[in-house]
Coordinates of C-alpha atoms and ligand atoms in Angstrom, one line a residue:
M1 CA -11.1 7.5 -21.9
E2 CA -13.2 10.3 -20.6
K3 CA -12.7 11.5 -17.0
R4 CA -16.1 12.1 -15.4
D5 CA -17.4 12.9 -11.8
L6 CA -15.2 12.6 -8.7
L7 CA -16.3 9.4 -7.0
Y8 CA -14.1 9.4 -3.9
E9 CA -11.3 11.4 -2.4
G10 CA -8.9 9.7 -0.1
K11 CA -5.7 10.9 1.7
G12 CA -3.5 10.0 -1.2
K13 CA -5.7 9.8 -4.3
R14 CA -8.8 11.0 -6.1
L15 CA -11.0 8.4 -7.9
Y16 CA -13.0 9.5 -10.9
K17 CA -15.7 7.8 -12.9
T18 CA -15.2 7.3 -16.6
D19 CA -17.5 6.6 -19.6
D20 CA -17.0 2.9 -18.8
E21 CA -18.8 1.8 -15.6
N22 CA -16.2 -0.9 -15.0
L23 CA -13.2 1.5 -15.1
L24 CA -12.1 4.4 -12.9
I25 CA -9.3 6.9 -13.1
S26 CA -7.0 7.2 -10.0
V27 CA -5.1 10.4 -9.6
F28 CA -2.2 10.4 -7.1
K29 CA -2.1 13.5 -4.9
D30 CA 0.9 15.4 -3.6
D31 CA -0.6 15.6 -0.1
L32 CA 0.9 13.8 2.9
T33 CA -0.9 13.0 6.1
A34 CA 0.3 11.3 9.4
F35 CA -1.1 10.4 12.8
N36 CA -4.7 10.2 11.4
A37 CA -4.5 13.4 9.6
Q38 CA -3.3 15.4 12.7
K39 CA -0.2 16.2 10.7
T40 CA -0.6 17.2 7.0
G41 CA 1.6 18.6 4.3
S42 CA 2.3 18.5 0.6
E43 CA 5.4 17.8 -1.5
E44 CA 5.2 18.9 -5.1
G45 CA 5.8 15.9 -7.4
K46 CA 5.2 13.3 -4.8
G47 CA 1.9 12.1 -6.5
A48 CA 3.8 11.5 -9.8
L49 CA 6.6 9.6 -8.0
N50 CA 4.1 7.4 -6.1
C51 CA 2.2 6.8 -9.3
K52 CA 5.4 5.7 -11.1
I53 CA 6.6 3.6 -8.1
S54 CA 3.2 1.9 -7.7
T55 CA 2.9 1.2 -11.4
Q56 CA 6.3 -0.5 -11.5
L57 CA 5.5 -2.6 -8.4
F58 CA 2.1 -3.6 -9.7
H59 CA 3.6 -4.7 -13.0
L60 CA 6.2 -6.7 -11.1
L61 CA 3.5 -8.4 -9.0
E62 CA 1.3 -9.1 -12.1
E63 CA 4.4 -10.7 -13.8
N64 CA 4.5 -13.0 -10.7
G65 CA 0.9 -14.0 -10.8
I66 CA -0.8 -11.5 -8.5
K67 CA -4.0 -10.1 -10.0
T68 CA -4.3 -6.3 -9.7
H69 CA -6.8 -3.5 -10.5
L70 CA -4.3 -1.7 -12.7
V71 CA -5.1 -1.4 -16.4
K72 CA -2.6 1.2 -17.6
T73 CA -1.0 4.5 -16.7
L74 CA -2.6 7.5 -18.4
D75 CA -0.1 10.3 -17.5
D76 CA 2.5 11.1 -14.8
S77 CA 0.1 10.9 -11.9
S78 CA -2.9 8.9 -13.1
Q79 CA -3.8 5.4 -13.7
L80 CA -6.8 3.7 -15.4
V81 CA -8.0 1.0 -12.9
R82 CA -10.7 -1.6 -12.7
R83 CA -13.6 -0.7 -10.5
V84 CA -13.8 -2.9 -7.4
D85 CA -15.6 -3.0 -4.1
I86 CA -12.9 -2.3 -1.6
I87 CA -12.6 -4.8 1.2
P88 CA -12.5 -2.5 4.3
L89 CA -9.3 -4.0 5.7
E90 CA -5.7 -2.8 5.6
V91 CA -3.6 -5.9 5.2
V92 CA -0.2 -5.1 6.9
V93 CA 2.8 -7.4 6.4
R94 CA 5.9 -6.9 8.6
N95 CA 9.4 -8.3 8.4
I96 CA 11.0 -6.0 11.0
A97 CA 9.4 -4.6 14.1
T98 CA 8.7 -0.9 14.2
G99 CA 5.8 1.6 14.3
S100 CA 2.6 0.5 16.0
L101 CA 3.9 -3.1 16.5
T102 CA 6.7 -1.9 18.8
K103 CA 4.4 0.5 20.6
R104 CA 1.6 -2.1 21.1
L105 CA 3.8 -5.1 22.2
G106 CA 7.0 -3.5 23.4
I107 CA 9.1 -5.4 20.8
E108 CA 12.5 -3.7 20.3
D109 CA 12.5 -1.3 17.3
G110 CA 14.4 -2.8 14.4
K111 CA 14.2 -6.4 15.6
K112 CA 13.9 -8.9 12.7
L113 CA 10.8 -10.9 13.1
P114 CA 11.1 -14.7 13.2
F115 CA 8.5 -14.9 10.3
S116 CA 6.5 -12.4 8.2
L117 CA 3.6 -11.2 10.3
V118 CA 0.3 -10.5 8.6
E119 CA -2.2 -8.3 10.4
F120 CA -5.6 -6.9 9.6
Y121 CA -6.8 -3.3 10.4
Y122 CA -10.4 -2.2 10.0
K123 CA -10.5 0.7 7.6
D124 CA -12.5 3.3 9.6
D125 CA -11.0 6.7 10.3
S126 CA -13.5 7.5 13.0
L127 CA -12.1 4.5 15.0
N128 CA -8.5 5.1 14.0
D129 CA -8.3 2.0 11.9
P130 CA -8.2 -0.6 14.8
L131 CA -6.4 -3.9 14.7
V132 CA -8.9 -6.8 14.2
N133 CA -8.6 -10.5 14.3
D134 CA -10.2 -13.1 12.0
E135 CA -13.3 -13.5 14.2
H136 CA -13.8 -9.7 14.2
C137 CA -13.6 -9.7 10.4
L138 CA -16.2 -12.5 10.1
M139 CA -18.5 -11.1 12.9
M140 CA -18.6 -7.7 11.2
D141 CA -19.0 -9.1 7.7
L142 CA -15.8 -7.3 6.6
V143 CA -15.1 -10.3 4.3
K144 CA -17.5 -12.7 2.7
S145 CA -16.1 -15.9 4.1
E146 CA -13.3 -17.6 6.0
S147 CA -11.7 -18.6 2.7
D148 CA -11.5 -14.9 1.6
L149 CA -9.6 -14.2 4.9
E150 CA -7.2 -17.1 4.1
E151 CA -6.8 -15.7 0.6
L152 CA -6.0 -12.2 1.9
K153 CA -3.3 -13.7 4.2
R154 CA -1.9 -15.8 1.4
L155 CA -1.8 -12.8 -1.0
G156 CA -0.2 -10.6 1.7
R157 CA 2.6 -13.2 2.2
E158 CA 3.1 -13.8 -1.5
I159 CA 3.3 -10.1 -2.2
N160 CA 5.8 -9.8 0.6
F161 CA 7.9 -12.7 -0.8
I162 CA 8.1 -11.1 -4.2
L163 CA 8.8 -7.5 -3.1
K164 CA 11.2 -8.3 -0.2
S165 CA 13.7 -10.1 -2.5
F166 CA 13.2 -7.5 -5.2
F167 CA 14.2 -4.7 -2.8
E168 CA 17.0 -6.7 -1.1
K169 CA 18.7 -7.0 -4.5
R170 CA 18.4 -3.2 -4.7
G171 CA 19.9 -2.5 -1.2
L172 CA 16.6 -1.8 0.6
N173 CA 15.0 -3.6 3.5
L174 CA 11.2 -3.9 3.0
V175 CA 10.4 -3.4 6.7
D176 CA 6.6 -3.5 6.5
F177 CA 3.8 -2.4 4.2
K178 CA 0.1 -2.0 3.8
V179 CA -2.0 -3.3 0.9
E180 CA -5.7 -3.1 0.1
F181 CA -7.8 -5.5 -2.0
G182 CA -11.1 -5.3 -3.7
T183 CA -13.5 -7.6 -5.4
D184 CA -14.6 -7.2 -9.1
K185 CA -18.0 -8.1 -10.5
D186 CA -16.9 -11.8 -10.9
N187 CA -15.8 -11.9 -7.3
N188 CA -12.1 -12.0 -8.0
I189 CA -9.9 -10.5 -5.3
L190 CA -7.7 -7.9 -6.9
L191 CA -4.8 -6.0 -5.4
S192 CA -6.0 -2.4 -5.4
D193 CA -5.0 1.1 -4.1
E194 CA -1.2 1.6 -4.3
I195 CA 2.2 0.4 -3.1
S196 CA 4.5 3.3 -2.5
P197 CA 6.7 4.9 0.1
D198 CA 3.5 6.3 1.6
S199 CA 2.4 2.7 2.4
C200 CA 5.7 0.9 2.9
R201 CA 8.7 1.3 5.0
F202 CA 12.1 1.1 3.2
W203 CA 15.3 1.2 5.2
D204 CA 18.7 1.3 3.3
I205 CA 20.4 -2.0 4.1
K206 CA 23.9 -0.4 4.5
T207 CA 23.0 2.8 6.4
N208 CA 19.5 2.1 7.8
K209 CA 18.4 5.4 6.4
K210 CA 14.6 5.7 6.1
L211 CA 13.4 6.2 2.6
D212 CA 9.6 6.4 3.1
K213 CA 6.8 8.4 4.7
D214 CA 8.5 8.3 8.1
R215 CA 10.7 11.1 6.8
F216 CA 7.6 13.3 6.8
R217 CA 6.0 11.7 9.9
Q218 CA 9.2 12.1 12.0
G219 CA 10.2 15.5 10.5
L220 CA 13.4 14.1 9.0
G221 CA 13.2 16.2 5.8
D222 CA 14.2 15.3 2.2
V223 CA 10.9 13.4 1.6
K224 CA 11.0 13.8 -2.1
V225 CA 14.7 13.0 -2.4
A226 CA 13.9 9.7 -0.6
Y227 CA 11.0 8.8 -2.8
E228 CA 13.2 9.6 -5.9
E229 CA 15.8 7.3 -4.5
V230 CA 13.3 4.5 -4.1
L231 CA 12.1 4.9 -7.8
K232 CA 15.8 5.0 -8.9
R233 CA 16.5 1.7 -7.2
I234 CA 13.3 0.1 -8.6
L235 CA 14.4 1.1 -12.1
E236 CA 17.9 -0.4 -11.7
K237 CA 18.2 -3.5 -13.8
Ligands
UDP301 N1 0.2 2.0 6.9 C1 -0.4 2.7 5.9 N2 -1.6 3.3 6.1 C2 -2.2 3.4 7.4 C3 -1.5 2.7 8.4 C4 -0.3 2.1 8.1 O1 0.0 2.7 4.7 O2 -3.2 4.0 7.6 C5 1.5 1.3 6.6 C6 2.7 2.1 7.1 O3 3.2 2.9 6.2 C7 3.6 0.9 7.4 C8 2.7 -0.3 7.8 O4 1.5 0.1 7.2 O5 4.4 0.6 6.3 C9 2.6 -0.5 9.3 O6 2.2 0.7 9.9 P1 2.1 0.7 11.5 O7 1.0 -0.2 11.9 O8 3.4 0.5 12.1 O9 1.5 2.1 11.8 P2 2.3 3.5 11.9 O10 3.4 3.4 12.8 O11 2.7 3.7 10.5 O12 1.2 4.5 12.3

């Protein structure tokens, strides 16, 4: 597969065209950003760790019936993926209150939620990715139909169900996470982007130690050590 022009560069990845118009190469970067890129940094090897973690989790989800854009890994930090039109929504699923949820609603940090909460955020950096409801999504044509919105919620909950129990068995609480979806040329909704400690919160069940991007955001240090720990737990049989 030949890597051609850069198509898009995001905070965590670069997407390249290939000699097949339906396939792209996604290269995971070492860069870290927080608070809408007000805080930036880099951690050597983080891209490769996220690529490995995300690949493992996408395989797990595929095995459990979730369709994804992943075709195969190409090297330590790149994947071959199906080309999709990204739905401009961040689908966030939460099991425990923290982050923006506690700030917005005053819910106690660390409180277990009575059910898994699914939220939509409009992907627009210039607006700081605002929280939107179903009617905003329909009014702004962010999705094609109400049934696509229901499908995104169902997929978010299903992914949460699969990942939450997978991580519980490995001593980690999946506190919350963000996923993105895209549509392929046949209008299938595919899980896209990545699932990694950049986009999920993992707290150790015994110690409550944070093993995710909050170590960078909150200046706790040992970012790479934490990501390595997450990969180690994922690879445990
Ligand atoms: N998240 C993400 N990208 C974003 C915003 C949030 O991956 O641009 C993830 C974040 O890592 C967490 C979840 O979505 O796992 C919920 O984030 P929250 O709304 O609490 O915002 P934050 O406090 O992370 O700014």
